[in-house]
Coordinates of C-alpha atoms and ligand atoms in Angstrom, one line a residue:
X1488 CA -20.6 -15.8 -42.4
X1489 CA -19.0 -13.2 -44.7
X1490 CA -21.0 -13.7 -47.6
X1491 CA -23.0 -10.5 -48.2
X1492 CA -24.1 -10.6 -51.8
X1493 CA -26.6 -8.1 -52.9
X1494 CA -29.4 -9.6 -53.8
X1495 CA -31.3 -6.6 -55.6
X1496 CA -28.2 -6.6 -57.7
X1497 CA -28.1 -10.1 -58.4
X1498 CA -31.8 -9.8 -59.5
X1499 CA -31.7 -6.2 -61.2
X1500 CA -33.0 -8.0 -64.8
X1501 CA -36.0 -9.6 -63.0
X1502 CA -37.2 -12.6 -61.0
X1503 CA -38.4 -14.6 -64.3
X1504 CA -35.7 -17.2 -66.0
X1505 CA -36.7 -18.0 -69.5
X1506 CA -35.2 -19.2 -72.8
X1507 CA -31.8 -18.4 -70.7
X1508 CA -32.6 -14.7 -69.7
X1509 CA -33.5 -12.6 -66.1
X1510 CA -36.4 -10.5 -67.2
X1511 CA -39.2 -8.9 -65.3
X1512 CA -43.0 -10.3 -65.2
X1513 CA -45.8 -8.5 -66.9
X1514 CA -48.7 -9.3 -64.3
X1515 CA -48.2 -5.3 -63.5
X1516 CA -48.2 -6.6 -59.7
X1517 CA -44.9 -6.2 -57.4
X1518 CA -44.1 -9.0 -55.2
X1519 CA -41.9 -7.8 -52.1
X1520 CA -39.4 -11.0 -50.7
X1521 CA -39.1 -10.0 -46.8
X1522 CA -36.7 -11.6 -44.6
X1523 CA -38.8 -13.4 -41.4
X1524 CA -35.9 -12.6 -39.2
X1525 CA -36.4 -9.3 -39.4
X1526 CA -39.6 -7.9 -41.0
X1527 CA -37.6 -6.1 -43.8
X1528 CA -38.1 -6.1 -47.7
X1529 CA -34.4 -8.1 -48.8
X1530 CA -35.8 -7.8 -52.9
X1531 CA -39.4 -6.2 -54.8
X1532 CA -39.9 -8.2 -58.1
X1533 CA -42.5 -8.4 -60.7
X1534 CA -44.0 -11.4 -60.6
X1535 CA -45.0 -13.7 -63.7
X1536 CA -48.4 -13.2 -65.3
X1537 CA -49.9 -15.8 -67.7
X1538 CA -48.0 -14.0 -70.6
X1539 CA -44.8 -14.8 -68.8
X1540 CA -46.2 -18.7 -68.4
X1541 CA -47.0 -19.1 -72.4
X1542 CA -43.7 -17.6 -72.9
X1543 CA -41.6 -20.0 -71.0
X1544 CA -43.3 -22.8 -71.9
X1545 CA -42.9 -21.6 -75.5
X1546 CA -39.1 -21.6 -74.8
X1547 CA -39.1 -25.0 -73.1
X1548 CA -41.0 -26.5 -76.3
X1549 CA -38.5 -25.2 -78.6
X1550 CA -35.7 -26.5 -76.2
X1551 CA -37.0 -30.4 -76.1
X1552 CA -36.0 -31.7 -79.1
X1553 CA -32.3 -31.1 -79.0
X1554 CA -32.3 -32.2 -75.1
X1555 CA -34.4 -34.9 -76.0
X1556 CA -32.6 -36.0 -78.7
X1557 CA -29.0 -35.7 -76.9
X1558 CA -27.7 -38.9 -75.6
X1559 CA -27.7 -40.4 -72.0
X1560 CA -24.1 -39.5 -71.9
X1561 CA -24.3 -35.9 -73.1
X1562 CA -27.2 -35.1 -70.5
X1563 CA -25.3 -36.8 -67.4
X1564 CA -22.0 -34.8 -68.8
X1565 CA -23.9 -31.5 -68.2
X1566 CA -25.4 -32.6 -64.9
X1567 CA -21.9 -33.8 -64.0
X1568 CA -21.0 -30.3 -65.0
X1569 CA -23.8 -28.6 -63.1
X1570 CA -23.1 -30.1 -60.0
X1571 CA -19.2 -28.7 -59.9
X1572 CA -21.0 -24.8 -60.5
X1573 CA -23.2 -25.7 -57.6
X1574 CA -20.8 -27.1 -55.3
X1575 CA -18.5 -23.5 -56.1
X1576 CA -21.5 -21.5 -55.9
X1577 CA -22.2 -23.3 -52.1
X1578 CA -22.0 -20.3 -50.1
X1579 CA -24.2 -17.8 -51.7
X1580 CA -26.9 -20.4 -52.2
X1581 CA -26.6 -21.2 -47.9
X1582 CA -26.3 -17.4 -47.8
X1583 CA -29.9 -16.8 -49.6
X1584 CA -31.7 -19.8 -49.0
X1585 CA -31.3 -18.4 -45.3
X1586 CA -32.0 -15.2 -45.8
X1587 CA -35.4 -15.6 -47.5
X1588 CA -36.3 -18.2 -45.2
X1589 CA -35.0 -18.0 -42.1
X1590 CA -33.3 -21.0 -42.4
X1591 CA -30.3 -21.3 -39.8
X1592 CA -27.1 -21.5 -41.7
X1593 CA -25.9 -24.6 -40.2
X1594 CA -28.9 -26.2 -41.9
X1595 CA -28.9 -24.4 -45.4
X1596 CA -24.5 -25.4 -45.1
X1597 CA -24.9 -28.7 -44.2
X1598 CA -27.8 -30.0 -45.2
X1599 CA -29.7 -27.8 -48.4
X1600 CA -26.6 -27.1 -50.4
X1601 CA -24.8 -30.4 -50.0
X1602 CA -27.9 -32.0 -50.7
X1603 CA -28.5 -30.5 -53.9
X1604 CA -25.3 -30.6 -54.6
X1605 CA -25.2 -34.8 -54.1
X1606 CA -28.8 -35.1 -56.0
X1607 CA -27.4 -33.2 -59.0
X1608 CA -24.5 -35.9 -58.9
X1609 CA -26.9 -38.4 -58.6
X1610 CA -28.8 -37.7 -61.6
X1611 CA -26.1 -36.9 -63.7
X1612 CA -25.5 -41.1 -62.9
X1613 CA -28.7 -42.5 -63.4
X1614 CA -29.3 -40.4 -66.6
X1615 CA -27.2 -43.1 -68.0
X1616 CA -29.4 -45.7 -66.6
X1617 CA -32.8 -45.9 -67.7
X1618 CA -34.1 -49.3 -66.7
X1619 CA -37.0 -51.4 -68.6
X1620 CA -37.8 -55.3 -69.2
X1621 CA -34.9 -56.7 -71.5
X1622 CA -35.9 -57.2 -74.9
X1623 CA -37.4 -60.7 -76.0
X1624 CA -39.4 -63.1 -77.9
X1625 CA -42.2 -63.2 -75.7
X1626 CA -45.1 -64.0 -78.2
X1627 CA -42.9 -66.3 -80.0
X1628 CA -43.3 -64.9 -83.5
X1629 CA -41.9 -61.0 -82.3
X1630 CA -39.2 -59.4 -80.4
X1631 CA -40.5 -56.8 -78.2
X1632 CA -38.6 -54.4 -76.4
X1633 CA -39.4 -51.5 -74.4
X1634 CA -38.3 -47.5 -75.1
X1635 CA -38.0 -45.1 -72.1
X1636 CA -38.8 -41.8 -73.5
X1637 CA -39.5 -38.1 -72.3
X1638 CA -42.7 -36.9 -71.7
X1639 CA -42.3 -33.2 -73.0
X1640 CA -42.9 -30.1 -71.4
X1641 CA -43.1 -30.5 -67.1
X1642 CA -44.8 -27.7 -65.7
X1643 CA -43.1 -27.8 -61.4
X1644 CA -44.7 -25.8 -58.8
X1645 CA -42.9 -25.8 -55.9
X1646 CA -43.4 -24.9 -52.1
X1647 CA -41.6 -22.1 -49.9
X1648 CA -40.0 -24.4 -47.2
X1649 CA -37.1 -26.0 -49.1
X1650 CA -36.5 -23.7 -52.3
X1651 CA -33.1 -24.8 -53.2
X1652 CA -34.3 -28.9 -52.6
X1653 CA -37.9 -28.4 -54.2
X1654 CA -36.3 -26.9 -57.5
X1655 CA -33.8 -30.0 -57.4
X1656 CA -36.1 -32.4 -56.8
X1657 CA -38.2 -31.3 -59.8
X1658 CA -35.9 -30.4 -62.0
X1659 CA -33.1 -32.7 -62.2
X1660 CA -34.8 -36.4 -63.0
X1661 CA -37.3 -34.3 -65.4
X1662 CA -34.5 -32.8 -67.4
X1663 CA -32.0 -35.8 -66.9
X1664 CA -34.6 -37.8 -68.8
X1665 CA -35.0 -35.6 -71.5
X1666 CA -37.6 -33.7 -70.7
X1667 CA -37.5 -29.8 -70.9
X1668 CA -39.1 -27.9 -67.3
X1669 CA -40.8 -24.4 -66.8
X1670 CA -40.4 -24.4 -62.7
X1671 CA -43.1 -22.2 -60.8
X1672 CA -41.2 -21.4 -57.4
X1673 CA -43.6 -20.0 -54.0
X1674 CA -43.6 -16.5 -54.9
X1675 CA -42.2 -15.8 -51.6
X1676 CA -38.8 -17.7 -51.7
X1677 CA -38.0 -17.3 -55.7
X1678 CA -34.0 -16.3 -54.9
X1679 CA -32.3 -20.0 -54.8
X1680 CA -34.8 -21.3 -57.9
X1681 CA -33.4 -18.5 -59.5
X1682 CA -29.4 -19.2 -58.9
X1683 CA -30.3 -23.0 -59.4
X1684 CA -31.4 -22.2 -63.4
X1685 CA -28.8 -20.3 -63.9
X1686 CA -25.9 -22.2 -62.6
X1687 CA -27.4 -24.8 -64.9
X1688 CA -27.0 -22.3 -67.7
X1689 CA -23.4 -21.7 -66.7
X1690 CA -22.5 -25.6 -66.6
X1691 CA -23.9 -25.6 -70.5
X1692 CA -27.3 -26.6 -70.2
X1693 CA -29.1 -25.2 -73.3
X1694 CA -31.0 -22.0 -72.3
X1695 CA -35.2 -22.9 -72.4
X1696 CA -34.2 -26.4 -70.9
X1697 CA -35.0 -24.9 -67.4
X1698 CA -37.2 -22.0 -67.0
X1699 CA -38.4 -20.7 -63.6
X1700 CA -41.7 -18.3 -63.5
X1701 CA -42.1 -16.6 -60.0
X1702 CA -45.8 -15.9 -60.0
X1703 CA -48.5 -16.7 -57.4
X1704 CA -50.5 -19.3 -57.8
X1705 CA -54.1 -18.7 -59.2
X1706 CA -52.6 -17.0 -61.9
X1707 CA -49.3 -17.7 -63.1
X1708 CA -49.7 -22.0 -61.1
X1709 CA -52.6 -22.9 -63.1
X1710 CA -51.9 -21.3 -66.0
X1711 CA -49.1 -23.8 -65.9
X1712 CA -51.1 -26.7 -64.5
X1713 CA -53.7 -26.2 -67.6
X1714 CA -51.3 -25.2 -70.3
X1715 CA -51.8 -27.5 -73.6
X1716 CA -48.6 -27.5 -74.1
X1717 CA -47.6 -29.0 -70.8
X1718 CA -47.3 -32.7 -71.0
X1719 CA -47.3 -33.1 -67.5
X1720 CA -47.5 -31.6 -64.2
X1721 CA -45.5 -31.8 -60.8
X1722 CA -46.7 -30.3 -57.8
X1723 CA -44.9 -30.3 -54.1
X1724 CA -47.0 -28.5 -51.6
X1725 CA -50.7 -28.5 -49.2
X1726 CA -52.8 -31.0 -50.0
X1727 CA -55.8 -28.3 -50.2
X1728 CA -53.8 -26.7 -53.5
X1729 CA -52.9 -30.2 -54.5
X1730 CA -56.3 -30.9 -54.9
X1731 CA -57.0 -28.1 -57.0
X1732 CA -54.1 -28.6 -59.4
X1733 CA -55.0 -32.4 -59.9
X1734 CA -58.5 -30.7 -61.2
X1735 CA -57.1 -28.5 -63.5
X1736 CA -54.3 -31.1 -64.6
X1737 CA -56.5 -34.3 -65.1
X1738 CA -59.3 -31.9 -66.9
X1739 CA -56.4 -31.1 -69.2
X1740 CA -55.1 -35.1 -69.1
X1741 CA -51.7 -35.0 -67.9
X1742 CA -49.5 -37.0 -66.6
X1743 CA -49.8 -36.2 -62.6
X1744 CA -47.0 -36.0 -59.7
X1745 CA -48.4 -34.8 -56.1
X1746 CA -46.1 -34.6 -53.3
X1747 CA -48.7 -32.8 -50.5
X1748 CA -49.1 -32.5 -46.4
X1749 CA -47.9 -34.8 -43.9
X1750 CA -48.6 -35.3 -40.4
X1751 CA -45.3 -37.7 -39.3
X1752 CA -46.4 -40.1 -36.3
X1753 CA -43.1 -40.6 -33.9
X1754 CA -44.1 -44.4 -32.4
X1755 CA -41.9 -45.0 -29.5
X1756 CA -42.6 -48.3 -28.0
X1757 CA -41.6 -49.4 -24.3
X1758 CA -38.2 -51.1 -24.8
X1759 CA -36.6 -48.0 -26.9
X1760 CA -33.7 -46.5 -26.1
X1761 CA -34.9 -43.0 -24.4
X1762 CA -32.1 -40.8 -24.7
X1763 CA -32.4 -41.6 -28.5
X1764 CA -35.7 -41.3 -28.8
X1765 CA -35.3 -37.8 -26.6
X1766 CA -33.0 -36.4 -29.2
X1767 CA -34.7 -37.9 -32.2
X1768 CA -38.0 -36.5 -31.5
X1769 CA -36.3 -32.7 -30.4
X1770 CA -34.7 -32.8 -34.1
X1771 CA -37.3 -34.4 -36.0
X1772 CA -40.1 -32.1 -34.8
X1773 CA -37.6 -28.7 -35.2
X1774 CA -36.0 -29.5 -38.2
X1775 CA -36.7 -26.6 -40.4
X1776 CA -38.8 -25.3 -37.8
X1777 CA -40.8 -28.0 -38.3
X1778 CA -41.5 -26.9 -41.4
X1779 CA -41.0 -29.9 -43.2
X1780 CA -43.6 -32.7 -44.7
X1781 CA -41.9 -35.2 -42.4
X1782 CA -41.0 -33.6 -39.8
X1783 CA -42.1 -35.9 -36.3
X1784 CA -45.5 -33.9 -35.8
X1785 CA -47.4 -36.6 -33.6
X1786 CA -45.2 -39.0 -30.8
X1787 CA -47.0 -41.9 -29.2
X1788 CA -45.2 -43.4 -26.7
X1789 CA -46.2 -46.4 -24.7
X1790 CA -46.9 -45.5 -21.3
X1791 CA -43.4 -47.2 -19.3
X1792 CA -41.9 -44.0 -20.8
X1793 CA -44.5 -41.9 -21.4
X1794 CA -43.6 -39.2 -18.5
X1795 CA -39.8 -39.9 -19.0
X1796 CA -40.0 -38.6 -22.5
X1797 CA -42.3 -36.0 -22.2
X1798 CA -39.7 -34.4 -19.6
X1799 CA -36.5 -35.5 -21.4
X1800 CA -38.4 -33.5 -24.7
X1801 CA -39.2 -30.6 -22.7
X1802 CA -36.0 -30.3 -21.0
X1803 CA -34.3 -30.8 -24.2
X1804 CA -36.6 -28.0 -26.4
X1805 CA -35.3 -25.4 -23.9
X1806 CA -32.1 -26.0 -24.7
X1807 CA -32.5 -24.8 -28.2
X1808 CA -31.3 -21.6 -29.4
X1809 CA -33.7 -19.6 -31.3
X1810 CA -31.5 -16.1 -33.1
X1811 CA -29.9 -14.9 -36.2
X1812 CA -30.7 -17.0 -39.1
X1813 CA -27.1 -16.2 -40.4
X1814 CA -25.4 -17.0 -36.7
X1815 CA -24.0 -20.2 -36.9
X1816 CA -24.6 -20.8 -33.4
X1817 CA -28.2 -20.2 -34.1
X1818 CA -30.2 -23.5 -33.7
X1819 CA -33.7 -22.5 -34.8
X1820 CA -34.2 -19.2 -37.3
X1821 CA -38.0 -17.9 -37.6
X1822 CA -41.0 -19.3 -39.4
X1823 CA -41.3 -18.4 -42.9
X1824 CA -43.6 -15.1 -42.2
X1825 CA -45.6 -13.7 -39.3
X1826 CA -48.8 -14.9 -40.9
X1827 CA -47.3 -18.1 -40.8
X1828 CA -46.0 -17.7 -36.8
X1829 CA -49.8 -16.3 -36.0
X1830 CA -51.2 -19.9 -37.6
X1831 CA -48.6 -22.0 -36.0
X1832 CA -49.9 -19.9 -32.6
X1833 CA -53.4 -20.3 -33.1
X1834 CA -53.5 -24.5 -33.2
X1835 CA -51.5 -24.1 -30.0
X1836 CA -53.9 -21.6 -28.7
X1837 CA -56.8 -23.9 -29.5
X1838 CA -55.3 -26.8 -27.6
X1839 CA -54.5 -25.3 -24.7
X1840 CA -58.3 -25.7 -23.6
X1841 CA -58.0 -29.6 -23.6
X1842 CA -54.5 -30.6 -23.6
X1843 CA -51.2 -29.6 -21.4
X1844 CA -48.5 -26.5 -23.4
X1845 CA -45.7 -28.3 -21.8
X1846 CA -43.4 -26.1 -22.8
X1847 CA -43.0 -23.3 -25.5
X1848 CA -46.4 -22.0 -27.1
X1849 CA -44.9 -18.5 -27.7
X1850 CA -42.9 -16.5 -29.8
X1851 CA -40.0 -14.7 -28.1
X1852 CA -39.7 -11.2 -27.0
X1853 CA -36.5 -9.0 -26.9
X1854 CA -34.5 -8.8 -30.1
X1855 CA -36.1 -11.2 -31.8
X1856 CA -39.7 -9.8 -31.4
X1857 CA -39.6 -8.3 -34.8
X1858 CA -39.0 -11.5 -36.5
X1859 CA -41.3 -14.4 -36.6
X1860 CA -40.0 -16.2 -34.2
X1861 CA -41.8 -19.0 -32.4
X1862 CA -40.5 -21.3 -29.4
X1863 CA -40.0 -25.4 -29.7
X1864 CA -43.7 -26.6 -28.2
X1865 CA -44.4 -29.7 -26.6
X1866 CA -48.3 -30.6 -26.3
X1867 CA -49.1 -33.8 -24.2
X1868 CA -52.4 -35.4 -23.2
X1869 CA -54.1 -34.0 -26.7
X1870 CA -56.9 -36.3 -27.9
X1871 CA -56.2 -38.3 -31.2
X1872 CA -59.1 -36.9 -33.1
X1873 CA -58.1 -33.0 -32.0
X1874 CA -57.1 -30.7 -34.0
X1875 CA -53.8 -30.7 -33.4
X1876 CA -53.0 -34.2 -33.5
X1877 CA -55.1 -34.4 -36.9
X1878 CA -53.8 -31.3 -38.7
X1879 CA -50.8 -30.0 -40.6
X1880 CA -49.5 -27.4 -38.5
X1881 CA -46.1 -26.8 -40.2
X1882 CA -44.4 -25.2 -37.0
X1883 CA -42.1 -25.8 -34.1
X1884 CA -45.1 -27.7 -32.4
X1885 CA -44.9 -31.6 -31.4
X1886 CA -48.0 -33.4 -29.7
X1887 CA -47.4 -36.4 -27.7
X1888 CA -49.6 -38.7 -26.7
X1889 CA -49.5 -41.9 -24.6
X1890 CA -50.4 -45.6 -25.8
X1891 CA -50.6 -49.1 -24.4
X1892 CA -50.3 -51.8 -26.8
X1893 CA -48.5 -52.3 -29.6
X1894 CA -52.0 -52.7 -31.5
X1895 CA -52.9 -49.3 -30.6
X1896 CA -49.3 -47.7 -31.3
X1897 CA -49.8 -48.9 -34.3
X1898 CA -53.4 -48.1 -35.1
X1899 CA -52.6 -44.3 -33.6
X1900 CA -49.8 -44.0 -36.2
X1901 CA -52.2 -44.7 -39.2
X1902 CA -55.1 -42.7 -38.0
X1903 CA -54.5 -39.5 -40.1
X1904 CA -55.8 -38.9 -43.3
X1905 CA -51.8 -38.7 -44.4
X1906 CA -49.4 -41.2 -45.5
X1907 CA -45.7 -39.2 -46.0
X1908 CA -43.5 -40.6 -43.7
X1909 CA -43.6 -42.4 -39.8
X1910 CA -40.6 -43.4 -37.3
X1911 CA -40.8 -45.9 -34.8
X1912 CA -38.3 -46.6 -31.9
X1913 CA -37.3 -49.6 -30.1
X1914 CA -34.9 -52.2 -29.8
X1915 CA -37.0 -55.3 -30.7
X1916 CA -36.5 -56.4 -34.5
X1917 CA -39.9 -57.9 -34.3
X1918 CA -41.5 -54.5 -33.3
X1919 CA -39.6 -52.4 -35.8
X1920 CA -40.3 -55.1 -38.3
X1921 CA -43.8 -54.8 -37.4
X1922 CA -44.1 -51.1 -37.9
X1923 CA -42.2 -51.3 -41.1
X1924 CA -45.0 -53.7 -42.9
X1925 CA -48.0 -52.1 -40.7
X1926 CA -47.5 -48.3 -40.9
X1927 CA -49.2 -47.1 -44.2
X1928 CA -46.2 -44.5 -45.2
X1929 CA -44.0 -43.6 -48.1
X1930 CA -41.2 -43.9 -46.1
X1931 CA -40.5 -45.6 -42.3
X1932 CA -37.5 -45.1 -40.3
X1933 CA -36.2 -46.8 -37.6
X1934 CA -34.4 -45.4 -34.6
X1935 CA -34.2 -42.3 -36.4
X1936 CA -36.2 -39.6 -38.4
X1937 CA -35.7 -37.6 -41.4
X1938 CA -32.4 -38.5 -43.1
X1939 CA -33.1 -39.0 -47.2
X1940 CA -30.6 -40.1 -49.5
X1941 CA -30.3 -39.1 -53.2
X1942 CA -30.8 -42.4 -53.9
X1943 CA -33.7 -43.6 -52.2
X1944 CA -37.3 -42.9 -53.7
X1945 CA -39.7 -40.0 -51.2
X1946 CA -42.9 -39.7 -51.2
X1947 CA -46.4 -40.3 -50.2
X1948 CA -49.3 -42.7 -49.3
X1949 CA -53.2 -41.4 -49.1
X1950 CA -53.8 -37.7 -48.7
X1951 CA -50.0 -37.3 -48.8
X1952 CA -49.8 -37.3 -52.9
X1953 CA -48.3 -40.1 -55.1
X1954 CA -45.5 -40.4 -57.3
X1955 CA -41.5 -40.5 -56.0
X1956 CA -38.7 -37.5 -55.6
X1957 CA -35.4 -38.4 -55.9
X1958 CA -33.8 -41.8 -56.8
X1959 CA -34.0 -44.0 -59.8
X1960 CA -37.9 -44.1 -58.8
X1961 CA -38.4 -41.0 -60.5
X1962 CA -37.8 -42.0 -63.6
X1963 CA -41.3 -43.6 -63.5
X1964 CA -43.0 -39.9 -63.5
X1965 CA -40.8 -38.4 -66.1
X1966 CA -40.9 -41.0 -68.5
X1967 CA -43.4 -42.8 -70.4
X1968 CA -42.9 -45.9 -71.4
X1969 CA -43.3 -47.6 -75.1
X1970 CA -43.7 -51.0 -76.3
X1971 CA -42.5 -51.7 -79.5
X1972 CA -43.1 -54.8 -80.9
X1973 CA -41.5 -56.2 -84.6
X1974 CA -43.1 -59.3 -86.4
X1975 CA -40.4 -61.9 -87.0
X1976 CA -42.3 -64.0 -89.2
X1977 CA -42.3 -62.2 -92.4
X1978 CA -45.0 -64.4 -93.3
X1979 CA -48.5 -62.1 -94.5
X1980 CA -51.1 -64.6 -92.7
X1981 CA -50.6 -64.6 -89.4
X1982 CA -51.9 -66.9 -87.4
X1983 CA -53.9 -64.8 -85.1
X1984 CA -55.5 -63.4 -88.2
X1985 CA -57.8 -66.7 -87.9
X1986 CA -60.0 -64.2 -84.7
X1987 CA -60.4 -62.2 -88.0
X1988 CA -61.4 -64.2 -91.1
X1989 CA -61.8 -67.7 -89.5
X1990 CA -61.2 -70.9 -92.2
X1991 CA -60.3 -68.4 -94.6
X1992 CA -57.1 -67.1 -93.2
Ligands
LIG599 P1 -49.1 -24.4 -50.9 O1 -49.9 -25.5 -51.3 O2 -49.8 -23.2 -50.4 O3 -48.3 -23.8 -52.2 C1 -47.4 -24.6 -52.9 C2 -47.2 -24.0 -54.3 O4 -48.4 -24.0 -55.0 C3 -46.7 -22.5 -54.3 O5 -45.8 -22.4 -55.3 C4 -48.0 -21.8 -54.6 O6 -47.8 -20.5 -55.2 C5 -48.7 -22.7 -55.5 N1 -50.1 -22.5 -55.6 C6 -51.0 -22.0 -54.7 N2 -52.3 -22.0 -55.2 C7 -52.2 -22.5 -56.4 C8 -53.2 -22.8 -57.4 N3 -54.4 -22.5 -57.3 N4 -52.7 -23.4 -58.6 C9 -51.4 -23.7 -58.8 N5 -50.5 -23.4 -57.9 C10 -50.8 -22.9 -56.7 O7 -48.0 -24.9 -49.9 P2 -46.9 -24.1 -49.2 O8 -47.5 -23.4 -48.0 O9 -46.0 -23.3 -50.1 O10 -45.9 -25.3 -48.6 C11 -46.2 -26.1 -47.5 C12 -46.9 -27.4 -47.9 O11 -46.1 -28.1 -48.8 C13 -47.2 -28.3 -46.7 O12 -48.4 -28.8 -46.8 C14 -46.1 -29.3 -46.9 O13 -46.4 -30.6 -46.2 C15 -46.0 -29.5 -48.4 N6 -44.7 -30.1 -48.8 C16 -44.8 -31.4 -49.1 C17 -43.6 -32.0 -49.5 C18 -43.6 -33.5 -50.0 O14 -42.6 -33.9 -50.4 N7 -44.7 -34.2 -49.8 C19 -42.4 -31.3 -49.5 C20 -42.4 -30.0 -49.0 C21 -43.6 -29.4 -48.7

């Protein structure tokens, strides 16, 4: 990695994005952005008060309008557009994403970036496919048709794991559809929100379009979530703040978009393949150090394999490489902050007193002992109604559990409160097929876990939100939809005027 852009320099102006300008927040509180590899301050910022919300949601009124009123083709010109500044602009987004995350850079390379990169291509598409009910005679006596139009101002709040993603995922269907976005990044991890707006600016995107606040959240996040002048509010993150936005956002009556917790079930029946459900399980549960809404938190596996897998995983999680975040031969980087690490630690610590720490269930010494670092952790023999097979731990941990039939497989994988996402693993088509129909989740693989594709709709079921990132599904939550409805009769008595005035019609 050569890339060693300064990032105090690139943020001199100010952490806060609005009507097309870097300017410092006005809460009169610093916010410092640490690196978890290493303990030390990378950027200090003044984060967004409520003045700095009113202001960019002031800008993002004045800005919907003319993107609003701009045609299909224009917006997905500008996306198109967009997406060419982010692909040139790959390296110094992998380069900070990791940095003030922790992120390996083998995942921010090859996974963040591109993936923005192919979901701003993606939108830039569909903005020139809206889809509604053709237009039609269906009374008889009118032609109806549908319009699908903007909702106004979004107001996004987005979580710390996946900056870059997050700010994608919110901004680009709200502002291919015509709607104008004030963004509301974790205050922590601000840097890639940040470079995101403004490559948008530099690919012509009308300054106030996109606005990014970095605040915390009681202040600056429901200022947002209440605002008048937002028409609707997006929110990626716990399920406990989740809860607390949909307060403030339904007391206000907006439209409403929750993408909260998961808890991933892993369901490997008797007849899969091992070695792929091994692998699968090692990378589903690590990915992002298993920070990540789907990542495979809970494995049952029917008892045949049971032992088998729980050795192959153990075997498999000390291979990984835990280092440098900017190493490419670093596997896994740190969690996102040492708080974090000492939470992660503590559900381990809990279980130790009634299930099995196969392996991991500590954070590494030497030279990575000032970062906050934690090892891959296998937990077996946990029961289902523990605390660490029932809650979002949002670590390096996996629990694994055994099962016997395919009815309790099955019933194991539903029995969370969430709903985000489930894999299950085996060969039979009548299993998988099974799974697919039975498990109550926003999103089922099979023989795998995690991929997501621009194109295909995520998110969740139950406790894990509503509403859909990503694909043409998104379109639902940014836009409303209007019937409008044109009498074909010309005639002044209509017939349904009779409910009215009876005989004398
Ligand atoms: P969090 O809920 O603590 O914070 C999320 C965002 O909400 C942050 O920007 C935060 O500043 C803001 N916030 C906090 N309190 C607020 C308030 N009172 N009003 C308004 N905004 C407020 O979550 P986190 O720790 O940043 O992220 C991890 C969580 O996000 C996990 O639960 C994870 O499952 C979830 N997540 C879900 C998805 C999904 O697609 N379903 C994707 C990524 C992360």
């Amino acid at each position: 990695m050569t890339n060693r852009f300064q990032v105090r320099d690139r943020f001199a102006d100010g952490a806060q994005f609005i009507a097309g300008r870097l300017r410092p927040g006005t809460s009169g509180r610093a916010h410092a952005v640490v690196n978890p590899a290493t303990g030390e301050e990378i950027h200090s910022y003044e984060l967004a008060g409520t003045a700095d919300v009113d202001a960019a949601v002031a800008a993002a009124r004045t800005a919907f309008p003319g993107w609003a009123g701009a045609t299909p083709a224009a917006r997905s010109d500008a996306l198109h557009r967009f997406a060419a500044v982010l692909s040139r602009q790959a390296e110094d987004l992998a380069y900070a994403e990791s940095l003030q995350c922790g992120k390996p850079i083998r995942l921010t390379t090859e996974f963040d970036v591109p993936g923005t990169v192919d979901n701003t291509a993606f939108f830039a598409g569909a903005a020139r496919h809206l889809d509604g009910v053709s237009a039609g005679e269906y009374s008889g006596d009118h032609t109806s048709y549908v319009r699908r139009e903007p909702i106004g101002v979004v107001g996004s709040i987005a979580p710390w794991n996946y900056p870059l993603q997050m700010a994608a995922w919110k901004i680009l269907p709200a502002v291919a559809a015509g709607n104008t976005i004030v963004l509301k990044p974790a205050e922590i991890t601000p840097l890639t929100s940040l470079m995101f707006a403004r490559a948008a600016q530099e690919a012509g995107i009308p300054d106030g379009v996109i606005n990014v606040v970095s605040g915390a959240g009681p202040d600056a996040g429901e200022r947002l979530v209440g605002h008048p002048d937002v028409a609707m509010t997006s929110f990626t993150g716990s399920t406990a703040v989740g809860r607390r936005v949909a307060g403030i956002a339904t007391a206000t009556v907006k439209r409403l978009h929750l993408e909260l917790g998961g808890k991933a079930p892993f369901l490997v029946f008797d007849d899969a393949d091992l070695e792929a459900a091994v692998h699968g399980a090692v990378a589903g549960a690590l990915i992002n150090g298993g920070q990540d809404c789907t990542a495979a938190t809970r494995a049952y596996v029917q008892r045949p394999l049971y032992e088998a897998f729980v050795a192959g995983v153990a075997g498999l999680m000390e291979t990984v490489r835990l280092g440098d975040p900017l190493d490419p031969a670093t596997d896994l980087g740190p969690l996102i902050s040492h708080t974090h690490r000492d939470r992660v630690a503590g559900f381990v610590d809990r279980a130790r007193a009634h299930a099995r720490v196969v392996t991991g269930g500590e954070a590494p010494g030497g030279d990575l002992k000032a970062g906050a670092y934690y090892r891959p952790t296998l937990v077996a023999d946990a029961a289902q109604d523990s605390e660490i097979v029932q809650s979002e731990i949002f670590g390096p941990v996996l629990a694994v559990l055994p099962f016997d039939s395919d009815d309790e497989g099955i019933d194991l994988a539903n029995d969370t409160p969430y709903g985000l996402a489930a894999s299950a693993w085996s060969r039979d088509v009548y299993r998988t097929g099974r799974a697919t129909r039975e498990i109550r989740a926003g999103c089922v693989w099979i023989n795998d876990h995690i991929p997501i594709i621009s194109e295909m709709p995520h998110g969740g079921y139950r406790a894990s939100g509503f509403g859909k990132d990503m694909s043409q599904y998104s379109f639902e939550e940014y836009t409303q939809v209007k019937h409008v409805m044109y009498d074909n009769t010309a005639v002044a008595r209509k017939d349904w005027h009779r409910t009215i005035f009876g005989d004398r019609c």
